[in-house]
XYZ file of C-alpha atoms in Angstrom:
242
model
C -76.374 -16.672 -57.857
C -73.477 -19.085 -57.561
C -73.813 -20.839 -54.016
C -70.199 -21.720 -54.384
C -68.861 -18.445 -53.801
C -68.160 -17.148 -50.241
C -69.065 -13.614 -50.089
C -67.743 -11.186 -46.915
C -71.482 -10.588 -46.003
C -72.923 -14.030 -46.395
C -72.961 -16.914 -44.316
C -69.927 -18.603 -43.493
C -69.484 -21.937 -44.949
C -68.489 -23.525 -41.929
C -71.676 -23.554 -40.860
C -71.845 -21.448 -37.903
C -74.559 -19.066 -38.793
C -72.124 -16.085 -38.605
C -71.066 -13.888 -41.662
C -68.310 -15.315 -43.082
C -66.421 -11.930 -42.084
C -66.959 -12.276 -38.495
C -66.273 -16.145 -38.341
C -63.445 -17.447 -40.743
C -62.257 -14.657 -42.824
C -59.172 -15.328 -44.593
C -59.251 -18.948 -44.108
C -59.406 -21.712 -47.002
C -61.726 -24.583 -47.161
C -59.715 -27.621 -48.545
C -62.524 -29.741 -47.897
C -65.174 -28.043 -49.882
C -63.824 -28.053 -53.545
C -65.326 -25.635 -56.146
C -65.717 -22.917 -53.288
C -63.835 -19.558 -53.771
C -63.709 -16.348 -52.478
C -65.558 -13.152 -53.614
C -65.992 -9.604 -52.108
C -63.071 -10.036 -49.771
C -61.847 -6.709 -48.185
C -58.786 -5.707 -50.676
C -55.296 -4.819 -48.962
C -54.282 -1.405 -49.538
C -50.908 -0.217 -50.066
C -50.723 3.412 -48.463
C -47.557 4.209 -50.163
C -49.457 4.591 -53.666
C -51.765 6.954 -52.268
C -51.426 10.906 -52.722
C -53.971 13.399 -52.959
C -51.700 16.405 -52.121
C -51.308 18.707 -48.740
C -54.670 18.540 -46.719
C -57.247 21.879 -47.250
C -59.267 21.660 -44.419
C -61.093 24.376 -44.405
C -64.735 25.128 -43.463
C -65.669 24.459 -47.440
C -64.412 20.752 -47.130
C -66.216 19.914 -43.821
C -69.321 21.751 -45.250
C -69.328 19.354 -48.268
C -68.394 16.190 -47.288
C -70.949 14.561 -44.720
C -71.123 11.369 -43.834
C -72.799 8.648 -46.200
C -75.089 7.157 -44.056
C -75.406 5.283 -40.366
C -72.337 3.265 -40.455
C -70.182 0.759 -38.363
C -67.450 3.588 -38.365
C -69.964 5.785 -36.814
C -71.414 3.323 -33.666
C -67.284 2.430 -33.476
C -66.705 6.242 -33.083
C -69.779 6.466 -30.707
C -68.197 3.404 -28.411
C -64.852 5.144 -28.311
C -66.016 8.350 -27.158
C -68.595 6.689 -24.396
C -67.260 3.417 -23.855
C -69.643 2.609 -20.949
C -72.586 2.601 -23.440
C -71.652 -1.165 -24.637
C -70.734 -1.916 -21.105
C -74.185 -1.543 -20.052
C -75.841 -2.978 -22.833
C -73.678 -6.613 -22.152
C -74.458 -6.443 -18.115
C -77.979 -6.243 -19.202
C -77.714 -9.027 -21.574
C -75.587 -11.135 -18.964
C -78.531 -10.890 -16.469
C -80.638 -12.477 -19.023
C -78.944 -14.996 -20.974
C -76.272 -17.700 -19.775
C -74.614 -18.179 -23.130
C -70.678 -17.720 -23.057
C -70.408 -18.589 -19.201
C -67.382 -21.107 -20.435
C -65.503 -18.496 -22.196
C -66.205 -15.785 -19.613
C -64.614 -17.749 -16.718
C -61.722 -18.562 -18.888
C -61.412 -14.961 -19.467
C -61.527 -14.338 -15.468
C -59.370 -17.071 -14.839
C -56.367 -16.576 -17.145
C -53.303 -14.091 -16.113
C -51.883 -14.924 -19.507
C -51.509 -11.942 -21.786
C -50.763 -14.207 -24.712
C -54.192 -16.435 -24.098
C -55.889 -13.292 -23.594
C -55.056 -12.214 -27.121
C -55.445 -15.406 -28.687
C -59.187 -15.038 -27.232
C -59.220 -11.746 -29.083
C -57.864 -13.606 -32.563
C -60.584 -16.451 -32.260
C -63.407 -13.747 -31.741
C -64.995 -13.660 -28.085
C -68.792 -14.013 -27.743
C -70.351 -10.815 -27.786
C -71.574 -10.694 -24.150
C -68.010 -11.195 -23.262
C -66.259 -8.445 -24.948
C -66.222 -5.956 -22.406
C -64.742 -8.536 -19.677
C -61.848 -9.364 -22.405
C -61.150 -5.426 -22.913
C -60.761 -4.958 -19.457
C -58.232 -7.770 -19.091
C -56.245 -6.562 -22.188
C -55.920 -3.153 -20.867
C -54.882 -4.509 -17.357
C -52.017 -6.462 -18.785
C -51.449 -3.902 -21.410
C -47.378 -3.699 -21.358
C -47.606 -7.331 -22.814
C -50.749 -7.468 -24.602
C -50.577 -4.301 -26.780
C -47.165 -5.341 -28.530
C -48.942 -8.193 -29.486
C -51.950 -7.007 -30.776
C -50.310 -4.599 -32.842
C -47.964 -7.159 -34.328
C -51.397 -9.043 -35.183
C -52.817 -6.353 -36.584
C -50.179 -6.889 -39.688
C -52.371 -10.114 -40.345
C -55.869 -10.346 -41.768
C -58.260 -10.254 -38.988
C -62.031 -10.553 -37.963
C -63.731 -7.154 -37.819
C -64.778 -7.898 -33.974
C -60.672 -8.265 -33.291
C -60.164 -4.845 -35.270
C -62.611 -3.208 -33.343
C -61.706 -4.340 -29.689
C -58.093 -3.878 -30.499
C -58.416 -0.408 -31.134
C -60.642 0.072 -28.373
C -58.443 -1.240 -25.952
C -55.579 0.961 -27.542
C -57.567 4.094 -27.053
C -58.351 3.220 -23.705
C -55.142 2.886 -22.492
C -54.723 6.443 -22.678
C -51.328 6.230 -23.982
C -50.533 7.732 -27.374
C -49.810 4.967 -29.885
C -50.299 7.098 -33.072
C -46.642 6.676 -34.081
C -47.232 2.894 -34.242
C -50.672 3.182 -35.737
C -48.708 5.585 -38.665
C -46.529 2.661 -38.900
C -48.789 0.104 -39.464
C -50.939 2.211 -42.216
C -47.508 3.125 -44.174
C -45.281 -0.167 -44.087
C -47.782 -2.563 -44.420
C -50.747 -4.147 -46.539
C -54.011 -3.606 -44.278
C -57.667 -4.300 -45.324
C -59.962 -1.231 -46.217
C -61.486 -1.669 -43.184
C -58.782 -1.888 -40.801
C -57.629 1.649 -42.746
C -60.499 3.037 -41.983
C -61.167 2.171 -38.197
C -57.378 3.175 -37.613
C -58.053 6.602 -39.238
C -60.617 7.150 -36.351
C -58.202 6.412 -33.567
C -55.591 9.232 -35.094
C -57.992 11.587 -34.799
C -57.912 11.657 -30.970
C -54.377 13.168 -31.210
C -53.579 15.985 -33.273
C -50.449 15.541 -35.453
C -49.749 16.721 -38.970
C -48.515 13.427 -40.360
C -51.418 11.847 -39.126
C -53.347 14.783 -40.735
C -51.762 13.910 -44.205
C -52.450 10.182 -43.760
C -56.426 11.026 -42.961
C -57.035 13.502 -45.888
C -55.452 10.649 -48.369
C -57.501 8.006 -47.190
C -60.573 10.134 -47.207
C -60.480 11.030 -50.939
C -58.822 7.242 -51.587
C -62.095 5.911 -50.146
C -64.429 8.421 -51.811
C -62.854 7.633 -55.192
C -62.372 3.713 -55.327
C -64.957 2.672 -52.751
C -68.063 5.511 -53.090
C -70.711 3.108 -52.396
C -69.462 1.881 -49.072
C -68.843 3.923 -45.932
C -65.185 3.375 -45.469
C -64.794 7.253 -46.009
C -66.810 7.856 -42.728
C -63.441 6.539 -40.523
C -60.842 9.224 -41.803
C -63.672 11.909 -41.819
C -64.522 11.190 -38.368
C -60.728 11.279 -37.661
C -60.402 14.725 -39.274
C -63.302 16.468 -37.552
C -62.385 14.874 -34.117
C -58.763 16.541 -34.790
C -60.483 19.983 -35.900
C -62.556 19.719 -32.772
C -59.244 19.189 -30.453
C -57.667 22.360 -32.442
C -60.356 24.663 -31.264
């Protein structure tokens, strides 16, 4: 294997010990000649995707199941029961002292821009719950900034926290999310997670987006779990209709 290839799930060349996708995703390394990027999450142009009118009957749901235990299913669980992750974080905080400096920074700042910047940089996992609460507290300012930042390539942790925060505000942001999907080139993982959020609000236009992206992921990314995102959204929307 060529050691100069940076792979999405491989170690980050910056030496942090993290996966590239969770560390320096999207960055270039001018000080490391000969290195090139492979397996970057491709950007999707939704305007080119059309699988016809949704046919969401019992046959569809009976014949389309989740591929495996996936990041999308775990993310969906966190959205349904956010307290689970908070409990785990509090338990870990009692055992280790890692991330204390960042935790103090989050606790002491009331600047929404600084909070979003911490999110963009990628917070320590034990500080995610604290950061979410502060982002929600200043949601009138933080959410518009987050939505704008979601148009750019971002780390997975940014996307996961950002969508959870948007969901926990209890305000309906589906129009903005549909606009993100339809008017921007977004990564496959971003599209997949946004589909889960759309499923929490019954809407015909959202349903069409979920239908299209489910079939698109099944056709072009059959070996990955991306289709779990729109499928979870469709299942949630179906249950809300009952």
